[in-house]
Amino acid sequence: MSEAGKGKVYLIGAGPGDIGLLTLKGKECLERADVVVYDELANKSFLGFAKKEAEFLYVGKKAAHHSLPQEKINELLVDRAARGQVVARLKGGDPFIFGRGGEEASELAAAGIPFEVVPGVTSAIAVPAYAGIPLTHRDFTATVALVTGHEDPTKGESNIAWDHLAHSAGTIVFLMGVGNLSRICSELLRAGKSPATPVAVIERGTLNAQKTVAGNLETIGGLAAESNIRPPAIIIVGDVVGLRDKLGWFEKRPLFGRRIVVTRAREQASRFMTMLTELGAECVEFPTIEIIPPASWEDMDEAVRDLKDFNWIVTTSVNGVGYFLERLYAAGKDARDLKGIRVAAIGPKTAEAWHGAGIKPDLVPEEYVAEAVIESFKRYDLSGSSVLIPRAEEAREILQDGVAAMGARVRVVTAYRTVRPVREVQAMRELLKEGLIDMVTFTSSSTVRNFMGMFSDERAELMEWMRHTSVACIGPITAKTARSEGLKVDLVPESYTIEAFASAIREHLERS
Ligand code: SAH
């Protein structure tokens, strides 16, 4: 908790869903927050911007969840800020457009709680834009109205002056109106709007699941029902809707609506995902490995205690260095206690991890495999020296055997373990079972093995779930591994690059 008196509430607009539509300021506020209060309209991945130790409070309005009534939300915001916490109140779209942000701000003002409003990209504007519908256009209209579609149809009197609205606004955008669509259309017709007036309904706009249905005031009700349009959706009434045929772009991207699994393989993954995302696909990142500390630090701590006995420390990964240093510091020691000990780092990233502690490794082999390290050690006389190797629990023996063969005494300690992330498997299982994955991509043999290993107890089921899922491999070796694991490989690009891989995927999915 932050210091009392420092409490503040940021009413943040989270945008309509696409993660790129959160503002920089919104992101900064999230990063600073002690508490994040959110509901279901906000994209969940935003929560990743907050500090790990921040508290996350869901106050959403989904029927299935027990949600907090508005007064309770208001109270919660006041209470947390009064306790000195920085509160990020994330709201879908813009907080002051039909978001009850005005009510929350009033409560804060009344309670004397400092607050700021961080405007967001409202769905009323962003969703039409993603559907290729400009709300204003010189040739069509100069006026726009944003209207709630949520009025209770059984309520005798309406707050909306339908007659006025029908004739004054060139474009009318209704939020929260799906359930009342037919009533909205009939009110506008009764007020004298032409039955031929174009109408579009857009569900889950700016997301990969965006769905647009277009018709006119007479037909849209039936069309939306046929397409099973559900909230959240917005309704746009007006001639500008017709521009959509020419200006639509989001739903026209080649891989729009496709869901592709990227089995994470080192640095490649993010560039690869960016390419697929730009083509319109939704990438599901599937980390097949999670790094966790060893069951006990006993061995490592003992090695740190006996540090003076070692002539060399040989490290093979960033994690190995990280955990070693962590235990060094935990023992009240630091880099100065490594004086006189030589350090080897396999690979530039591992070497960099040492740089962070002010240490320049003595030996950084050119190649990043254990065999190469052994080769490069030949320059040194290791006989009789004592070598510490902090590394992954399940690492290959080749490094320690090679060093020992040169006459060194080797002490191997477990710095970390790699495990299969259980939660991700559960989520992936559901997606595959539901047939929601169009393609699984593999960028190395180990990603294939890890992926298959995660379903080792349910191979037959996996094959069944993946019946309609394509399998793409970056090169012939990866493909061979995939086939040997029983997968049917649908595509291997002609050249072994991420670019060629992405364009082969595009071609394949456009055909299928
Ligand atoms: N403050 C929000 C609106 C909250 S009211 C904003 O500025 O966007 C909730 C309504 O917003 C929904 O009923 C729906 O009409 C609309 N909405 C929000 N996100 C949407 C999306 N991604 N696609 C379509 N409509 C959306």
Coordinates of C-alpha atoms and ligand atoms in Angstrom, one line a residue:
M1 CA 0.0 0.0 0.0
S2 CA 1.3 3.4 -0.8
E3 CA 1.6 6.2 1.8
A4 CA -1.6 7.6 3.2
G5 CA -2.6 10.9 1.5
K6 CA -1.2 9.7 -1.8
G7 CA -4.4 7.9 -2.7
K8 CA -5.9 8.8 -6.1
V9 CA -8.3 7.3 -8.6
Y10 CA -7.7 7.2 -12.3
L11 CA -10.8 6.6 -14.3
I12 CA -9.3 5.1 -17.4
G13 CA -10.8 4.4 -20.7
A14 CA -9.6 1.0 -21.9
G15 CA -10.8 1.3 -25.4
P16 CA -13.2 -1.0 -27.2
G17 CA -11.1 -4.2 -27.1
D18 CA -8.1 -4.1 -29.4
I19 CA -5.2 -3.9 -27.0
G20 CA -3.5 -1.3 -29.2
L21 CA -6.3 1.2 -28.5
L22 CA -5.4 1.8 -24.9
T23 CA -3.8 5.2 -24.6
L24 CA -0.2 5.7 -23.4
K25 CA -1.4 7.6 -20.4
G26 CA -3.8 4.8 -19.5
K27 CA -1.0 2.3 -19.7
E28 CA 1.2 4.5 -17.5
C29 CA -1.5 4.8 -14.9
L30 CA -2.0 1.1 -14.9
E31 CA 1.7 0.6 -14.3
R32 CA 1.6 2.8 -11.2
A33 CA -1.6 1.4 -9.7
D34 CA -1.8 -0.5 -6.4
V35 CA -5.3 -1.7 -7.2
V36 CA -6.9 -2.3 -10.6
V37 CA -10.7 -2.3 -10.6
Y38 CA -12.2 -3.6 -13.9
D39 CA -15.2 -5.1 -15.6
E40 CA -15.7 -7.4 -18.4
L41 CA -15.6 -5.0 -21.3
A42 CA -12.0 -4.2 -20.9
N43 CA -9.5 -6.5 -22.7
K44 CA -8.0 -8.8 -20.0
S45 CA -4.5 -8.5 -21.4
F46 CA -4.4 -4.9 -20.1
L47 CA -4.0 -6.4 -16.6
G48 CA -0.5 -7.5 -17.6
F49 CA 0.6 -3.8 -17.6
A50 CA 0.0 -3.5 -13.9
K51 CA 2.6 -4.4 -11.3
K52 CA 2.7 -8.0 -10.3
E53 CA 1.9 -7.3 -6.7
A54 CA -1.1 -5.0 -7.6
E55 CA -4.5 -6.2 -6.5
F56 CA -7.1 -7.0 -9.2
L57 CA -10.7 -6.5 -8.4
Y58 CA -13.4 -7.7 -10.9
V59 CA -16.6 -5.7 -10.5
G60 CA -18.1 -6.6 -13.9
K61 CA -21.6 -6.9 -14.9
K62 CA -21.7 -10.3 -16.5
A63 CA -24.8 -12.2 -15.5
A64 CA -22.9 -15.3 -14.5
H65 CA -20.6 -13.4 -12.1
H66 CA -21.7 -11.9 -8.8
S67 CA -21.0 -8.3 -9.7
L68 CA -21.0 -5.3 -7.5
P69 CA -23.8 -2.8 -7.7
Q70 CA -22.8 0.7 -8.8
E71 CA -22.9 2.2 -5.2
K72 CA -20.6 -0.5 -4.0
I73 CA -18.1 0.2 -6.8
N74 CA -18.2 3.9 -5.9
E75 CA -17.6 3.0 -2.2
L76 CA -14.8 0.7 -3.1
L77 CA -13.0 3.4 -5.1
V78 CA -13.4 6.0 -2.4
D79 CA -12.3 3.6 0.3
R80 CA -9.2 2.4 -1.5
A81 CA -8.0 5.9 -2.4
A82 CA -8.8 7.1 1.2
R83 CA -6.5 4.3 2.4
G84 CA -3.7 5.9 0.3
Q85 CA -3.8 3.5 -2.6
V86 CA -3.5 4.4 -6.3
V87 CA -6.5 3.0 -8.0
A88 CA -6.8 2.3 -11.7
R89 CA -10.5 2.1 -12.6
L90 CA -10.5 0.5 -16.0
K91 CA -13.6 1.1 -18.0
G92 CA -14.5 -0.1 -21.5
G93 CA -14.2 2.5 -24.3
D94 CA -14.3 6.0 -22.8
P95 CA -15.2 6.4 -19.1
F96 CA -17.6 9.3 -19.8
I97 CA -19.6 7.7 -22.6
F98 CA -22.4 5.6 -21.2
G99 CA -19.9 4.1 -18.8
R100 CA -21.3 5.5 -15.5
G101 CA -17.9 7.1 -15.2
G102 CA -19.7 10.4 -14.5
E103 CA -21.3 8.8 -11.5
E104 CA -18.1 7.4 -10.2
A105 CA -16.4 10.8 -10.6
S106 CA -19.2 12.6 -8.8
E107 CA -18.8 10.3 -5.8
L108 CA -15.1 10.8 -5.7
A109 CA -15.6 14.6 -6.0
A110 CA -18.1 14.5 -3.2
A111 CA -15.8 12.5 -1.0
G112 CA -12.9 14.8 -1.7
I113 CA -10.8 12.1 -3.3
P114 CA -8.4 13.3 -5.9
F115 CA -9.1 11.8 -9.3
E116 CA -8.1 12.1 -13.0
V117 CA -10.1 11.0 -16.1
V118 CA -8.0 9.3 -18.8
P119 CA -10.2 9.4 -21.9
G120 CA -10.4 6.2 -23.9
V121 CA -11.2 5.4 -27.5
T122 CA -14.9 4.9 -27.3
S123 CA -16.5 2.0 -29.1
A124 CA -19.0 4.4 -30.6
I125 CA -16.2 5.8 -32.8
A126 CA -13.7 2.9 -33.0
V127 CA -16.0 0.1 -33.9
P128 CA -17.5 1.9 -36.9
A129 CA -14.0 2.8 -38.0
Y130 CA -12.9 -0.9 -37.8
A131 CA -16.0 -1.7 -39.9
G132 CA -15.1 0.9 -42.5
I133 CA -17.9 3.3 -41.6
P134 CA -16.8 7.0 -41.1
L135 CA -19.4 8.6 -38.8
T136 CA -19.3 11.9 -40.7
H137 CA -18.6 12.5 -44.3
R138 CA -18.9 15.7 -46.3
D139 CA -21.1 14.0 -48.9
F140 CA -23.5 12.4 -46.4
T141 CA -23.8 14.1 -43.1
A142 CA -22.4 16.7 -40.8
T143 CA -24.0 15.5 -37.6
V144 CA -23.7 12.4 -35.3
A145 CA -25.7 11.4 -32.3
L146 CA -24.6 8.9 -29.7
V147 CA -27.7 7.3 -28.1
T148 CA -28.4 4.7 -25.5
G149 CA -30.4 1.8 -26.9
H150 CA -30.9 0.5 -23.4
E151 CA -34.2 2.1 -22.6
D152 CA -36.7 -0.2 -21.0
P153 CA -39.3 -0.9 -23.7
T154 CA -42.0 -1.3 -21.1
K155 CA -41.3 2.1 -19.7
G156 CA -44.1 4.3 -20.9
E157 CA -42.2 7.5 -21.6
S158 CA -38.9 7.7 -23.4
N159 CA -36.0 10.1 -22.6
I160 CA -35.2 10.0 -26.3
A161 CA -37.0 12.5 -28.5
W162 CA -37.4 10.1 -31.4
D163 CA -39.0 12.6 -33.7
H164 CA -36.3 15.1 -33.2
L165 CA -33.5 12.5 -33.4
A166 CA -34.8 11.0 -36.6
H167 CA -34.7 14.3 -38.4
S168 CA -31.7 16.1 -36.8
A169 CA -28.9 13.6 -36.7
G170 CA -27.5 12.4 -40.0
T171 CA -25.8 9.4 -38.4
I172 CA -27.1 7.8 -35.2
V173 CA -25.0 5.4 -33.1
F174 CA -26.8 3.3 -30.6
L175 CA -24.9 1.6 -27.8
M176 CA -26.4 -1.2 -25.6
G177 CA -29.1 -1.6 -28.2
V178 CA -29.0 -5.1 -29.5
G179 CA -31.9 -6.3 -27.3
N180 CA -34.0 -3.4 -28.5
L181 CA -33.1 -3.4 -32.1
S182 CA -36.6 -3.9 -33.5
R183 CA -38.0 -1.2 -31.2
I184 CA -35.3 1.2 -32.2
C185 CA -36.0 0.6 -35.9
S186 CA -39.8 1.0 -35.5
E187 CA -39.4 4.2 -33.5
L188 CA -37.3 5.7 -36.2
L189 CA -39.7 4.5 -38.9
R190 CA -42.6 5.9 -37.0
A191 CA -40.8 9.2 -36.7
G192 CA -40.7 9.3 -40.5
K193 CA -37.2 8.0 -41.3
S194 CA -37.1 6.2 -44.7
P195 CA -37.3 2.4 -44.5
A196 CA -34.4 2.3 -46.9
T197 CA -32.1 4.1 -44.4
P198 CA -28.9 1.9 -44.2
V199 CA -28.2 0.3 -40.8
A200 CA -25.2 -1.8 -39.6
V201 CA -24.9 -3.8 -36.4
I202 CA -21.3 -4.6 -35.3
E203 CA -20.6 -7.2 -32.6
R204 CA -17.4 -7.3 -30.7
G205 CA -15.8 -4.6 -32.8
T206 CA -12.0 -4.2 -33.1
L207 CA -11.5 -7.8 -32.0
N208 CA -10.8 -10.8 -34.1
A209 CA -14.3 -11.9 -33.5
Q210 CA -15.8 -8.7 -35.0
K211 CA -19.0 -9.4 -36.9
T212 CA -20.9 -7.0 -39.1
V213 CA -24.4 -7.3 -40.4
A214 CA -25.8 -4.6 -42.7
G215 CA -29.3 -3.9 -44.0
N216 CA -31.8 -1.1 -43.7
L217 CA -34.4 0.0 -41.1
E218 CA -36.8 -2.6 -42.3
T219 CA -34.6 -5.6 -42.8
I220 CA -31.9 -5.3 -40.1
G221 CA -33.9 -6.8 -37.3
G222 CA -34.3 -10.1 -39.2
L223 CA -30.8 -10.1 -40.5
A224 CA -29.3 -9.5 -37.0
A225 CA -31.4 -12.3 -35.6
E226 CA -30.4 -14.6 -38.4
S227 CA -26.7 -13.9 -37.7
N228 CA -27.3 -14.4 -34.0
I229 CA -25.8 -11.0 -33.1
R230 CA -25.2 -10.6 -29.4
P231 CA -24.0 -7.9 -27.1
P232 CA -21.7 -6.1 -27.0
A233 CA -22.6 -4.6 -30.3
I234 CA -23.3 -1.1 -31.7
I235 CA -25.9 0.0 -34.2
I236 CA -25.2 2.6 -36.8
V237 CA -28.1 4.3 -38.7
G238 CA -27.4 6.6 -41.6
D239 CA -26.2 6.8 -45.2
V240 CA -22.5 6.6 -44.2
V241 CA -23.1 2.9 -43.5
G242 CA -23.0 2.4 -47.3
L243 CA -19.4 3.4 -47.4
R244 CA -18.5 0.2 -45.7
D245 CA -18.3 -1.8 -49.0
K246 CA -15.5 0.4 -50.2
L247 CA -13.8 1.3 -46.9
G248 CA -14.0 -1.9 -45.0
W249 CA -10.5 -3.1 -44.1
F250 CA -10.4 -4.9 -40.8
E251 CA -12.5 -7.8 -41.7
K252 CA -10.9 -8.0 -45.2
R253 CA -7.4 -8.7 -43.9
P254 CA -6.3 -12.1 -45.3
L255 CA -6.2 -14.0 -42.0
F256 CA -9.1 -12.2 -40.3
G257 CA -10.9 -14.4 -37.9
R258 CA -8.2 -17.1 -37.9
R259 CA -6.7 -18.3 -34.7
I260 CA -3.2 -19.6 -34.9
V261 CA -1.1 -21.2 -32.1
V262 CA 2.5 -20.0 -31.8
T263 CA 4.5 -22.5 -29.8
R264 CA 7.0 -20.1 -28.3
A265 CA 10.6 -20.5 -29.6
R266 CA 13.0 -17.9 -28.3
E267 CA 13.2 -14.4 -29.9
Q268 CA 11.6 -15.5 -33.1
A269 CA 8.1 -15.7 -31.6
S270 CA 7.3 -12.1 -31.2
R271 CA 8.3 -11.0 -34.7
F272 CA 6.4 -14.0 -36.1
M273 CA 3.4 -13.1 -34.1
T274 CA 3.5 -9.5 -35.3
M275 CA 3.5 -10.6 -38.9
L276 CA 0.6 -13.0 -38.4
T277 CA -1.4 -10.4 -36.4
E278 CA -0.9 -7.8 -39.2
L279 CA -2.4 -10.3 -41.6
G280 CA -5.4 -10.3 -39.3
A281 CA -4.9 -13.5 -37.4
E282 CA -5.3 -13.9 -33.7
C283 CA -2.2 -15.5 -32.3
V284 CA -2.5 -17.7 -29.3
E285 CA 0.9 -17.8 -27.7
F286 CA 1.5 -21.2 -26.2
P287 CA 4.6 -21.3 -23.9
T288 CA 5.6 -24.9 -23.6
I289 CA 8.1 -24.2 -20.8
E290 CA 7.9 -22.5 -17.5
I291 CA 11.0 -21.7 -15.4
I292 CA 10.7 -22.3 -11.6
P293 CA 13.2 -22.4 -8.8
P294 CA 14.5 -25.8 -7.6
A295 CA 12.7 -27.8 -4.9
S296 CA 15.4 -26.7 -2.5
W297 CA 18.2 -24.1 -2.5
E298 CA 20.4 -26.3 -0.2
D299 CA 22.9 -27.3 -2.9
M300 CA 23.2 -23.9 -4.4
D301 CA 23.5 -22.2 -1.1
E302 CA 26.2 -24.6 -0.1
A303 CA 28.1 -23.8 -3.3
V304 CA 27.8 -20.1 -2.6
R305 CA 29.1 -20.7 0.9
D306 CA 32.1 -22.6 -0.5
L307 CA 32.7 -20.0 -3.2
K308 CA 36.4 -19.6 -2.5
D309 CA 37.0 -23.3 -3.4
F310 CA 36.0 -22.7 -7.1
N311 CA 38.3 -21.7 -9.9
W312 CA 35.5 -21.5 -12.5
I313 CA 31.8 -20.9 -12.7
V314 CA 30.3 -22.2 -16.0
T315 CA 26.9 -20.9 -17.0
T316 CA 24.7 -22.0 -19.8
S317 CA 21.7 -19.7 -19.5
V318 CA 20.4 -16.4 -18.4
N319 CA 18.2 -18.2 -15.8
G320 CA 21.3 -20.0 -14.4
V321 CA 23.1 -16.7 -14.0
G322 CA 20.0 -15.0 -12.6
Y323 CA 19.3 -17.6 -9.9
F324 CA 23.0 -18.0 -9.0
L325 CA 23.3 -14.2 -8.4
E326 CA 20.1 -14.2 -6.5
R327 CA 21.4 -16.8 -4.0
L328 CA 24.8 -14.9 -3.9
Y329 CA 23.0 -11.8 -2.8
A330 CA 20.7 -13.7 -0.5
A331 CA 23.9 -14.9 1.3
G332 CA 24.9 -11.3 1.8
K333 CA 27.6 -11.6 -0.8
D334 CA 28.1 -9.8 -4.1
A335 CA 30.4 -9.6 -7.2
R336 CA 33.4 -8.9 -5.0
D337 CA 33.2 -12.3 -3.6
L338 CA 33.7 -13.7 -7.1
K339 CA 37.2 -12.2 -7.3
G340 CA 39.7 -14.7 -8.6
I341 CA 37.0 -17.0 -10.0
R342 CA 36.9 -17.3 -13.8
V343 CA 33.5 -17.1 -15.4
A344 CA 32.3 -18.9 -18.6
A345 CA 29.1 -18.0 -20.3
I346 CA 27.6 -19.9 -23.2
G347 CA 26.0 -17.5 -25.6
P348 CA 25.9 -13.7 -25.7
K349 CA 22.6 -13.5 -23.7
T350 CA 24.2 -15.5 -20.8
A351 CA 27.2 -13.2 -21.0
E352 CA 24.9 -10.2 -20.8
A353 CA 23.3 -11.5 -17.7
W354 CA 26.7 -11.4 -16.0
H355 CA 27.4 -7.9 -17.3
G356 CA 24.3 -6.8 -15.3
A357 CA 26.2 -7.7 -12.2
G358 CA 29.3 -5.9 -13.3
I359 CA 31.1 -9.0 -14.3
K360 CA 32.7 -9.7 -17.7
P361 CA 32.9 -13.4 -18.4
D362 CA 36.4 -14.7 -19.2
L363 CA 35.2 -17.2 -21.7
V364 CA 32.3 -16.8 -24.1
P365 CA 32.4 -19.6 -26.6
E366 CA 31.5 -18.7 -30.2
E367 CA 29.0 -21.5 -30.5
Y368 CA 26.2 -21.9 -28.0
V369 CA 26.3 -25.7 -27.5
A370 CA 28.0 -27.5 -24.7
E371 CA 30.4 -29.3 -27.1
A372 CA 31.8 -25.9 -28.2
V373 CA 32.4 -24.9 -24.7
I374 CA 34.4 -28.0 -24.0
E375 CA 36.4 -27.2 -27.1
S376 CA 37.1 -23.7 -26.0
F377 CA 38.2 -24.8 -22.6
K378 CA 41.1 -26.6 -24.2
R379 CA 42.9 -23.2 -24.1
Y380 CA 43.0 -23.4 -20.3
D381 CA 44.5 -26.0 -18.1
L382 CA 41.7 -27.4 -16.1
S383 CA 43.4 -30.2 -14.4
G384 CA 43.0 -30.1 -10.7
S385 CA 40.8 -27.0 -10.8
S386 CA 37.4 -26.9 -9.3
V387 CA 34.4 -26.0 -11.5
L388 CA 30.9 -24.9 -10.5
I389 CA 28.1 -25.4 -12.9
P390 CA 24.7 -23.9 -11.9
R391 CA 22.2 -25.1 -14.5
A392 CA 18.8 -26.5 -15.2
E393 CA 17.9 -29.7 -13.3
E394 CA 17.3 -31.7 -16.4
A395 CA 20.2 -30.4 -18.5
R396 CA 22.3 -32.8 -20.6
E397 CA 25.4 -34.3 -18.9
I398 CA 27.7 -33.6 -21.8
L399 CA 29.1 -30.3 -20.4
Q400 CA 30.0 -31.7 -17.0
D401 CA 31.4 -34.9 -18.4
G402 CA 33.6 -33.0 -20.8
V403 CA 34.9 -30.6 -18.2
A404 CA 35.6 -33.6 -15.8
A405 CA 37.4 -35.4 -18.6
M406 CA 39.9 -32.5 -18.7
G407 CA 40.8 -33.3 -15.1
A408 CA 38.6 -30.8 -13.3
R409 CA 36.5 -31.5 -10.2
V410 CA 32.9 -30.6 -11.2
R411 CA 30.1 -29.5 -8.9
V412 CA 26.8 -29.3 -10.6
V413 CA 24.0 -27.5 -8.7
T414 CA 20.4 -27.0 -9.8
A415 CA 19.7 -23.4 -10.4
Y416 CA 16.2 -23.8 -11.8
R417 CA 13.8 -26.3 -13.2
T418 CA 11.8 -26.2 -16.4
V419 CA 8.3 -27.5 -16.1
R420 CA 5.2 -27.7 -18.4
P421 CA 2.8 -24.9 -17.6
V422 CA -0.4 -26.7 -16.4
R423 CA -2.8 -23.7 -16.8
E424 CA -1.9 -23.1 -20.4
V425 CA -2.4 -26.8 -21.2
Q426 CA -5.9 -26.6 -19.8
A427 CA -6.8 -23.5 -21.9
M428 CA -5.3 -25.0 -25.0
R429 CA -7.2 -28.3 -24.6
E430 CA -10.4 -26.3 -24.4
L431 CA -9.7 -24.3 -27.6
L432 CA -8.7 -27.4 -29.5
K433 CA -11.7 -29.4 -28.3
E434 CA -14.0 -26.6 -29.4
G435 CA -12.4 -26.5 -32.8
L436 CA -11.4 -22.9 -32.3
I437 CA -7.8 -23.3 -33.5
D438 CA -7.2 -23.1 -37.2
M439 CA -3.5 -23.8 -37.2
V440 CA -0.7 -24.8 -34.9
T441 CA 2.8 -23.6 -35.9
F442 CA 6.1 -25.1 -35.0
T443 CA 9.4 -23.3 -35.4
S444 CA 11.7 -26.0 -34.1
S445 CA 11.8 -29.7 -33.2
S446 CA 11.8 -28.9 -29.6
T447 CA 8.6 -26.9 -29.9
V448 CA 7.0 -30.0 -31.5
R449 CA 8.3 -32.3 -28.7
N450 CA 7.2 -29.9 -26.0
F451 CA 3.8 -29.4 -27.5
M452 CA 3.2 -33.2 -27.9
G453 CA 4.7 -33.8 -24.5
M454 CA 2.1 -31.6 -22.9
F455 CA -0.6 -33.9 -24.1
S456 CA 1.3 -37.1 -23.6
D457 CA -1.5 -38.8 -21.6
E458 CA -4.1 -38.0 -24.2
R459 CA -2.5 -38.5 -27.6
A460 CA -5.5 -40.2 -29.2
E461 CA -7.8 -37.4 -28.0
L462 CA -5.4 -34.8 -29.2
M463 CA -5.4 -36.3 -32.7
E464 CA -9.1 -36.2 -32.7
W465 CA -9.3 -32.6 -31.5
M466 CA -6.8 -31.6 -34.2
R467 CA -8.7 -33.2 -37.0
H468 CA -9.5 -29.8 -38.5
T469 CA -6.5 -28.0 -37.3
S470 CA -3.6 -27.5 -39.8
V471 CA -0.1 -28.1 -38.7
A472 CA 2.7 -25.8 -40.1
C473 CA 6.4 -26.4 -39.7
I474 CA 9.1 -23.9 -40.5
G475 CA 11.5 -26.4 -42.1
P476 CA 12.0 -30.0 -43.1
I477 CA 13.7 -31.1 -39.8
T478 CA 10.9 -29.7 -37.7
A479 CA 8.4 -31.4 -40.1
K480 CA 10.2 -34.7 -39.8
T481 CA 10.0 -34.4 -36.0
A482 CA 6.3 -33.6 -36.2
R483 CA 5.6 -36.6 -38.5
S484 CA 7.5 -38.9 -36.2
E485 CA 5.3 -37.6 -33.4
G486 CA 2.3 -38.7 -35.4
L487 CA 1.2 -35.3 -36.7
K488 CA 0.0 -34.7 -40.3
V489 CA 2.1 -31.8 -41.6
D490 CA 0.1 -29.5 -43.9
L491 CA 2.7 -27.0 -44.8
V492 CA 6.5 -26.4 -44.9
P493 CA 7.7 -23.2 -46.6
E494 CA 10.2 -23.4 -49.4
S495 CA 12.8 -21.3 -47.6
Y496 CA 13.6 -21.5 -43.9
T497 CA 12.7 -17.9 -42.7
I498 CA 10.0 -16.4 -40.6
E499 CA 8.9 -14.3 -43.6
A500 CA 8.5 -17.2 -45.9
F501 CA 6.8 -19.1 -43.1
A502 CA 4.2 -16.3 -42.6
S503 CA 3.5 -16.0 -46.3
A504 CA 3.1 -19.8 -46.7
I505 CA 0.7 -19.8 -43.8
R506 CA -1.3 -17.0 -45.4
E507 CA -1.5 -18.9 -48.7
H508 CA -2.5 -22.1 -47.0
L509 CA -5.3 -20.5 -44.9
E510 CA -6.6 -18.4 -47.7
R511 CA -7.1 -21.6 -49.7
S512 CA -8.6 -23.7 -46.9
Ligands
SAH1 N1 -17.9 3.5 -22.3 C1 -18.1 2.5 -23.3 C2 -19.6 2.2 -23.5 C3 -20.1 1.4 -22.4 S1 -21.8 0.9 -22.6 C4 -17.5 3.1 -24.6 O1 -17.1 4.3 -24.6 O2 -17.3 2.4 -25.6 C5 -21.5 -0.7 -23.3 C6 -21.8 -0.7 -24.8 O3 -20.7 -0.3 -25.5 C7 -22.2 -2.1 -25.3 O4 -23.5 -2.4 -25.1 C8 -21.9 -1.9 -26.8 O5 -23.0 -1.2 -27.4 C9 -20.8 -0.9 -26.8 N2 -19.5 -1.6 -27.0 C10 -18.4 -1.6 -26.2 N3 -17.4 -2.3 -26.7 C11 -17.8 -2.8 -27.9 C12 -17.3 -3.5 -28.9 N4 -16.0 -4.0 -28.8 N5 -18.0 -3.8 -30.0 C13 -19.2 -3.3 -30.1 N6 -19.8 -2.6 -29.2 C14 -19.2 -2.3 -28.1

